[in-house]
């Protein structure tokens, strides 16, 4: 079975493709510009984006909205992760966390799937910590500063795909598709 993944982020696509292979699902990459609505709720943003895209794309597709949430920073950067990564980046987050003891952080992913008729959403979360410095050269985005079980996601390579927020959300979607 084949599904289209609409994203501008190659890192997200590569991971989704590799996760799909484990479930016998072929994930095809499509880049399609769309205006992401602003908001504080990832699920709402993902659903609205998929709704807009569904007016144009009639085949089954999914999008995925994700973000890094840091409780000590009141949930920042959360739904603004993409902008924050492109502006202050990992160095900026490390600076904001300088001297902060509570280093807990989590990634959330919401997948919004359009089956040709309606939109369904699936969520995944992974808990970790913000490292003291950047480590590792694999992955993308905030991976070098997100520590899971002692290693950063950027040090874990493909092992990240066993435990990530994206894996958990996509697993829900792929299980749903396999049952159909
Ligand atoms: P889309 O076209 O799919 O929207 P995007 O990069 O703008 O691509 P988001 O709006 O979902 O994606 O923003 C999520 C940001 O959070 C993304 O830019 C990354 O910097 C970061 N992020 C999400 N998942 C990540 C992961 O697994 N590892 C590291 N950083 C991640």
PDB file of C-alpha atoms and ligand atoms in Angstrom:
ATOM      1  CA  UNK A   1       0.000   0.000   0.000  1.00  0.00           C
ATOM      2  CA  UNK A   2       1.170   3.519  -0.820  1.00  0.00           C
ATOM      3  CA  UNK A   3       0.452   6.813   1.001  1.00  0.00           C
ATOM      4  CA  UNK A   4       1.580  10.335   0.190  1.00  0.00           C
ATOM      5  CA  UNK A   5       3.377  12.351   2.874  1.00  0.00           C
ATOM      6  CA  UNK A   6       3.185  16.104   2.288  1.00  0.00           C
ATOM      7  CA  UNK A   7       6.068  17.877   3.995  1.00  0.00           C
ATOM      8  CA  UNK A   8       8.819  20.371   3.227  1.00  0.00           C
ATOM      9  CA  UNK A   9      11.110  18.664   5.745  1.00  0.00           C
ATOM     10  CA  UNK A  10      13.331  15.949   4.286  1.00  0.00           C
ATOM     11  CA  UNK A  11      14.337  14.677   7.746  1.00  0.00           C
ATOM     12  CA  UNK A  12      10.691  13.969   8.582  1.00  0.00           C
ATOM     13  CA  UNK A  13      10.149  12.234   5.253  1.00  0.00           C
ATOM     14  CA  UNK A  14      13.224   9.980   5.587  1.00  0.00           C
ATOM     15  CA  UNK A  15      12.089   8.811   9.008  1.00  0.00           C
ATOM     16  CA  UNK A  16       8.506   8.206   7.899  1.00  0.00           C
ATOM     17  CA  UNK A  17       9.717   6.190   4.906  1.00  0.00           C
ATOM     18  CA  UNK A  18      11.918   4.011   7.095  1.00  0.00           C
ATOM     19  CA  UNK A  19       9.106   3.474   9.636  1.00  0.00           C
ATOM     20  CA  UNK A  20       6.658   2.674   6.804  1.00  0.00           C
ATOM     21  CA  UNK A  21       8.949  -0.089   5.546  1.00  0.00           C
ATOM     22  CA  UNK A  22       8.505  -1.912   8.864  1.00  0.00           C
ATOM     23  CA  UNK A  23       4.755  -1.988   8.218  1.00  0.00           C
ATOM     24  CA  UNK A  24       4.907  -2.784   4.514  1.00  0.00           C
ATOM     25  CA  UNK A  25       3.682   0.708   3.620  1.00  0.00           C
ATOM     26  CA  UNK A  26       5.342   2.751   0.909  1.00  0.00           C
ATOM     27  CA  UNK A  27       5.587   6.405   1.882  1.00  0.00           C
ATOM     28  CA  UNK A  28       5.841   8.754  -1.072  1.00  0.00           C
ATOM     29  CA  UNK A  29       7.197  12.283  -0.648  1.00  0.00           C
ATOM     30  CA  UNK A  30       5.258  15.238  -2.005  1.00  0.00           C
ATOM     31  CA  UNK A  31       6.274  18.856  -1.435  1.00  0.00           C
ATOM     32  CA  UNK A  32       3.261  21.091  -1.585  1.00  0.00           C
ATOM     33  CA  UNK A  33       3.318  24.647  -0.298  1.00  0.00           C
ATOM     34  CA  UNK A  34       0.583  25.425   2.181  1.00  0.00           C
ATOM     35  CA  UNK A  35      -0.016  28.134   4.714  1.00  0.00           C
ATOM     36  CA  UNK A  36       0.141  26.582   8.173  1.00  0.00           C
ATOM     37  CA  UNK A  37      -2.475  28.147  10.459  1.00  0.00           C
ATOM     38  CA  UNK A  38      -1.087  29.648  13.678  1.00  0.00           C
ATOM     39  CA  UNK A  39      -2.304  28.359  17.001  1.00  0.00           C
ATOM     40  CA  UNK A  40      -1.398  26.761  20.291  1.00  0.00           C
ATOM     41  CA  UNK A  41      -2.762  23.328  19.571  1.00  0.00           C
ATOM     42  CA  UNK A  42      -0.812  20.984  17.302  1.00  0.00           C
ATOM     43  CA  UNK A  43      -3.799  18.772  16.598  1.00  0.00           C
ATOM     44  CA  UNK A  44      -5.912  21.712  15.470  1.00  0.00           C
ATOM     45  CA  UNK A  45      -3.099  23.043  13.270  1.00  0.00           C
ATOM     46  CA  UNK A  46      -2.588  19.634  11.663  1.00  0.00           C
ATOM     47  CA  UNK A  47      -6.308  19.092  11.097  1.00  0.00           C
ATOM     48  CA  UNK A  48      -6.826  22.539   9.565  1.00  0.00           C
ATOM     49  CA  UNK A  49      -3.796  22.171   7.313  1.00  0.00           C
ATOM     50  CA  UNK A  50      -5.031  18.781   6.088  1.00  0.00           C
ATOM     51  CA  UNK A  51      -8.509  20.228   5.503  1.00  0.00           C
ATOM     52  CA  UNK A  52      -7.063  22.983   3.318  1.00  0.00           C
ATOM     53  CA  UNK A  53      -4.921  20.542   1.375  1.00  0.00           C
ATOM     54  CA  UNK A  54      -7.832  18.150   0.880  1.00  0.00           C
ATOM     55  CA  UNK A  55      -9.560  20.768  -1.254  1.00  0.00           C
ATOM     56  CA  UNK A  56      -6.736  20.348  -3.741  1.00  0.00           C
ATOM     57  CA  UNK A  57      -5.451  16.803  -3.290  1.00  0.00           C
ATOM     58  CA  UNK A  58      -7.991  14.067  -3.766  1.00  0.00           C
ATOM     59  CA  UNK A  59      -5.825  11.009  -3.140  1.00  0.00           C
ATOM     60  CA  UNK A  60      -5.111   9.717   0.393  1.00  0.00           C
ATOM     61  CA  UNK A  61      -2.312  11.698   2.046  1.00  0.00           C
ATOM     62  CA  UNK A  62      -1.028  12.669   5.440  1.00  0.00           C
ATOM     63  CA  UNK A  63       0.823  15.577   6.966  1.00  0.00           C
ATOM     64  CA  UNK A  64       2.569  15.702  10.293  1.00  0.00           C
ATOM     65  CA  UNK A  65       2.964  18.558  12.700  1.00  0.00           C
ATOM     66  CA  UNK A  66       5.509  18.225  15.438  1.00  0.00           C
ATOM     67  CA  UNK A  67       7.176  20.272  18.115  1.00  0.00           C
ATOM     68  CA  UNK A  68       9.524  20.318  21.067  1.00  0.00           C
ATOM     69  CA  UNK A  69       7.939  21.258  24.398  1.00  0.00           C
ATOM     70  CA  UNK A  70      10.026  22.397  27.382  1.00  0.00           C
ATOM     71  CA  UNK A  71       8.053  22.649  30.654  1.00  0.00           C
ATOM     72  CA  UNK A  72      10.691  24.952  32.283  1.00  0.00           C
ATOM     73  CA  UNK A  73      10.024  27.390  29.395  1.00  0.00           C
ATOM     74  CA  UNK A  74       6.235  27.013  29.788  1.00  0.00           C
ATOM     75  CA  UNK A  75       6.023  24.734  26.763  1.00  0.00           C
ATOM     76  CA  UNK A  76       8.150  26.850  24.405  1.00  0.00           C
ATOM     77  CA  UNK A  77       8.861  26.407  21.486  1.00  0.00           C
ATOM     78  CA  UNK A  78       5.877  23.999  21.090  1.00  0.00           C
ATOM     79  CA  UNK A  79       3.793  24.840  18.011  1.00  0.00           C
ATOM     80  CA  UNK A  80       6.391  27.452  17.015  1.00  0.00           C
ATOM     81  CA  UNK A  81       9.219  24.909  16.779  1.00  0.00           C
ATOM     82  CA  UNK A  82       9.769  25.274  13.059  1.00  0.00           C
ATOM     83  CA  UNK A  83      10.204  29.076  13.283  1.00  0.00           C
ATOM     84  CA  UNK A  84      12.317  28.855  16.439  1.00  0.00           C
ATOM     85  CA  UNK A  85      14.582  26.246  14.878  1.00  0.00           C
ATOM     86  CA  UNK A  86      15.095  28.407  11.801  1.00  0.00           C
ATOM     87  CA  UNK A  87      15.795  31.528  13.884  1.00  0.00           C
ATOM     88  CA  UNK A  88      17.554  30.944  17.233  1.00  0.00           C
ATOM     89  CA  UNK A  89      18.183  27.227  16.602  1.00  0.00           C
ATOM     90  CA  UNK A  90      19.779  24.758  18.991  1.00  0.00           C
ATOM     91  CA  UNK A  91      22.271  27.337  20.322  1.00  0.00           C
ATOM     92  CA  UNK A  92      19.382  29.648  21.226  1.00  0.00           C
ATOM     93  CA  UNK A  93      17.538  26.922  23.140  1.00  0.00           C
ATOM     94  CA  UNK A  94      20.732  25.975  24.994  1.00  0.00           C
ATOM     95  CA  UNK A  95      21.184  29.632  25.980  1.00  0.00           C
ATOM     96  CA  UNK A  96      17.603  29.862  27.251  1.00  0.00           C
ATOM     97  CA  UNK A  97      18.254  26.711  29.298  1.00  0.00           C
ATOM     98  CA  UNK A  98      21.536  27.970  30.730  1.00  0.00           C
ATOM     99  CA  UNK A  99      21.457  27.446  34.506  1.00  0.00           C
ATOM    100  CA  UNK A 100      17.992  25.863  34.380  1.00  0.00           C
ATOM    101  CA  UNK A 101      17.848  22.771  36.538  1.00  0.00           C
ATOM    102  CA  UNK A 102      14.592  21.250  35.255  1.00  0.00           C
ATOM    103  CA  UNK A 103      15.728  19.987  31.850  1.00  0.00           C
ATOM    104  CA  UNK A 104      12.682  17.867  31.029  1.00  0.00           C
ATOM    105  CA  UNK A 105      11.420  18.104  27.455  1.00  0.00           C
ATOM    106  CA  UNK A 106       9.179  16.181  25.102  1.00  0.00           C
ATOM    107  CA  UNK A 107       8.456  15.941  21.409  1.00  0.00           C
ATOM    108  CA  UNK A 108       4.882  15.665  20.176  1.00  0.00           C
ATOM    109  CA  UNK A 109       3.800  14.602  16.707  1.00  0.00           C
ATOM    110  CA  UNK A 110       0.300  14.793  15.261  1.00  0.00           C
ATOM    111  CA  UNK A 111      -0.357  13.017  12.003  1.00  0.00           C
ATOM    112  CA  UNK A 112      -3.449  14.165  10.082  1.00  0.00           C
ATOM    113  CA  UNK A 113      -4.535  11.613   7.474  1.00  0.00           C
ATOM    114  CA  UNK A 114      -7.032  12.309   4.703  1.00  0.00           C
ATOM    115  CA  UNK A 115      -8.541   9.078   3.418  1.00  0.00           C
ATOM    116  CA  UNK A 116     -10.271  10.698   0.437  1.00  0.00           C
ATOM    117  CA  UNK A 117     -13.362  11.548   2.491  1.00  0.00           C
ATOM    118  CA  UNK A 118     -12.474  12.567   6.024  1.00  0.00           C
ATOM    119  CA  UNK A 119      -9.544  13.542   8.228  1.00  0.00           C
ATOM    120  CA  UNK A 120      -8.284  11.366  11.066  1.00  0.00           C
ATOM    121  CA  UNK A 121      -5.561  12.339  13.548  1.00  0.00           C
ATOM    122  CA  UNK A 122      -3.000  10.195  15.379  1.00  0.00           C
ATOM    123  CA  UNK A 123      -0.604  11.341  18.109  1.00  0.00           C
ATOM    124  CA  UNK A 124       2.763  10.338  19.500  1.00  0.00           C
ATOM    125  CA  UNK A 125       4.950  11.628  22.332  1.00  0.00           C
ATOM    126  CA  UNK A 126       8.448  10.923  23.569  1.00  0.00           C
ATOM    127  CA  UNK A 127       9.909  12.201  26.840  1.00  0.00           C
ATOM    128  CA  UNK A 128      13.527  13.184  27.334  1.00  0.00           C
ATOM    129  CA  UNK A 129      15.785  15.995  28.492  1.00  0.00           C
ATOM    130  CA  UNK A 130      17.584  18.983  27.037  1.00  0.00           C
ATOM    131  CA  UNK A 131      21.305  18.177  26.939  1.00  0.00           C
ATOM    132  CA  UNK A 132      23.912  20.624  28.259  1.00  0.00           C
ATOM    133  CA  UNK A 133      25.534  20.853  24.827  1.00  0.00           C
ATOM    134  CA  UNK A 134      24.931  19.629  21.266  1.00  0.00           C
ATOM    135  CA  UNK A 135      26.026  16.033  20.635  1.00  0.00           C
ATOM    136  CA  UNK A 136      25.853  13.784  17.560  1.00  0.00           C
ATOM    137  CA  UNK A 137      25.677  14.392  13.845  1.00  0.00           C
ATOM    138  CA  UNK A 138      22.694  12.300  12.730  1.00  0.00           C
ATOM    139  CA  UNK A 139      19.035  13.245  12.445  1.00  0.00           C
ATOM    140  CA  UNK A 140      17.786  16.797  12.026  1.00  0.00           C
ATOM    141  CA  UNK A 141      16.336  19.794  13.840  1.00  0.00           C
ATOM    142  CA  UNK A 142      16.570  19.631  17.625  1.00  0.00           C
ATOM    143  CA  UNK A 143      18.023  16.086  17.626  1.00  0.00           C
ATOM    144  CA  UNK A 144      21.514  17.170  18.848  1.00  0.00           C
ATOM    145  CA  UNK A 145      20.077  18.671  22.060  1.00  0.00           C
ATOM    146  CA  UNK A 146      17.320  16.125  22.830  1.00  0.00           C
ATOM    147  CA  UNK A 147      18.571  13.430  25.165  1.00  0.00           C
ATOM    148  CA  UNK A 148      16.748  10.112  25.437  1.00  0.00           C
ATOM    149  CA  UNK A 149      18.078   7.554  27.889  1.00  0.00           C
ATOM    150  CA  UNK A 150      21.541   9.159  28.058  1.00  0.00           C
ATOM    151  CA  UNK A 151      22.092   9.646  24.330  1.00  0.00           C
ATOM    152  CA  UNK A 152      20.895  12.474  22.113  1.00  0.00           C
ATOM    153  CA  UNK A 153      18.622  11.596  19.184  1.00  0.00           C
ATOM    154  CA  UNK A 154      21.483  12.808  16.942  1.00  0.00           C
ATOM    155  CA  UNK A 155      23.709  10.123  18.475  1.00  0.00           C
ATOM    156  CA  UNK A 156      21.101   7.373  18.039  1.00  0.00           C
ATOM    157  CA  UNK A 157      20.787   7.285  14.240  1.00  0.00           C
ATOM    158  CA  UNK A 158      18.103   4.809  13.123  1.00  0.00           C
ATOM    159  CA  UNK A 159      17.519   3.701  16.706  1.00  0.00           C
ATOM    160  CA  UNK A 160      15.650   6.970  17.144  1.00  0.00           C
ATOM    161  CA  UNK A 161      12.943   5.549  14.856  1.00  0.00           C
ATOM    162  CA  UNK A 162      12.138   2.845  17.415  1.00  0.00           C
ATOM    163  CA  UNK A 163      11.144   5.306  20.121  1.00  0.00           C
ATOM    164  CA  UNK A 164      10.375   8.691  18.568  1.00  0.00           C
ATOM    165  CA  UNK A 165       7.149  10.703  18.714  1.00  0.00           C
ATOM    166  CA  UNK A 166       6.964  10.300  14.917  1.00  0.00           C
ATOM    167  CA  UNK A 167       7.256   6.525  15.200  1.00  0.00           C
ATOM    168  CA  UNK A 168       4.483   6.415  17.766  1.00  0.00           C
ATOM    169  CA  UNK A 169       2.099   8.592  15.757  1.00  0.00           C
ATOM    170  CA  UNK A 170       2.849   6.826  12.464  1.00  0.00           C
ATOM    171  CA  UNK A 171       2.510   3.421  14.098  1.00  0.00           C
ATOM    172  CA  UNK A 172      -1.058   4.361  15.016  1.00  0.00           C
ATOM    173  CA  UNK A 173      -1.757   5.429  11.431  1.00  0.00           C
ATOM    174  CA  UNK A 174      -0.106   2.393   9.831  1.00  0.00           C
ATOM    175  CA  UNK A 175      -1.906   0.003  12.192  1.00  0.00           C
ATOM    176  CA  UNK A 176      -5.174   1.670  11.273  1.00  0.00           C
ATOM    177  CA  UNK A 177      -4.388   1.340   7.551  1.00  0.00           C
ATOM    178  CA  UNK A 178      -3.355  -2.294   7.913  1.00  0.00           C
ATOM    179  CA  UNK A 179      -6.742  -3.148   9.461  1.00  0.00           C
ATOM    180  CA  UNK A 180      -8.693  -1.592   6.601  1.00  0.00           C
TER     181      UNK A 180
HETATM  182  P1  LIG B   1       6.412  20.643   7.373  1.00  0.00           P
HETATM  183  O1  LIG B   1       6.534  21.082   5.947  1.00  0.00           O
HETATM  184  O2  LIG B   1       6.136  19.167   7.503  1.00  0.00           O
HETATM  185  O3  LIG B   1       5.470  21.482   8.217  1.00  0.00           O
HETATM  186  P2  LIG B   1       8.417  21.688   9.222  1.00  0.00           P
HETATM  187  O4  LIG B   1       9.891  21.468   9.365  1.00  0.00           O
HETATM  188  O5  LIG B   1       7.936  23.110   9.085  1.00  0.00           O
HETATM  189  O6  LIG B   1       7.905  20.805   7.995  1.00  0.00           O
HETATM  190  P3  LIG B   1       6.783  21.482  11.654  1.00  0.00           P
HETATM  191  O7  LIG B   1       6.011  22.692  11.285  1.00  0.00           O
HETATM  192  O8  LIG B   1       6.048  20.290  12.135  1.00  0.00           O
HETATM  193  O9  LIG B   1       7.714  20.981  10.427  1.00  0.00           O
HETATM  194  O10 LIG B   1       7.868  21.929  12.712  1.00  0.00           O
HETATM  195  C1  LIG B   1       8.487  21.022  13.505  1.00  0.00           C
HETATM  196  C2  LIG B   1       9.877  21.510  13.871  1.00  0.00           C
HETATM  197  O11 LIG B   1      10.233  20.813  15.063  1.00  0.00           O
HETATM  198  C3  LIG B   1      10.881  21.088  12.785  1.00  0.00           C
HETATM  199  O12 LIG B   1      11.291  22.173  12.023  1.00  0.00           O
HETATM  200  C4  LIG B   1      12.056  20.541  13.598  1.00  0.00           C
HETATM  201  O13 LIG B   1      12.991  21.574  13.761  1.00  0.00           O
HETATM  202  C5  LIG B   1      11.466  20.176  14.944  1.00  0.00           C
HETATM  203  N1  LIG B   1      11.303  18.714  15.038  1.00  0.00           N
HETATM  204  C6  LIG B   1      10.181  17.982  14.800  1.00  0.00           C
HETATM  205  N2  LIG B   1      10.429  16.678  14.911  1.00  0.00           N
HETATM  206  C7  LIG B   1      11.745  16.576  15.215  1.00  0.00           C
HETATM  207  C8  LIG B   1      12.602  15.494  15.438  1.00  0.00           C
HETATM  208  O14 LIG B   1      12.195  14.240  15.319  1.00  0.00           O
HETATM  209  N3  LIG B   1      13.874  15.747  15.716  1.00  0.00           N
HETATM  210  C9  LIG B   1      14.324  17.008  15.805  1.00  0.00           C
HETATM  211  N4  LIG B   1      13.598  18.101  15.600  1.00  0.00           N
HETATM  212  C10 LIG B   1      12.301  17.888  15.312  1.00  0.00           C
END
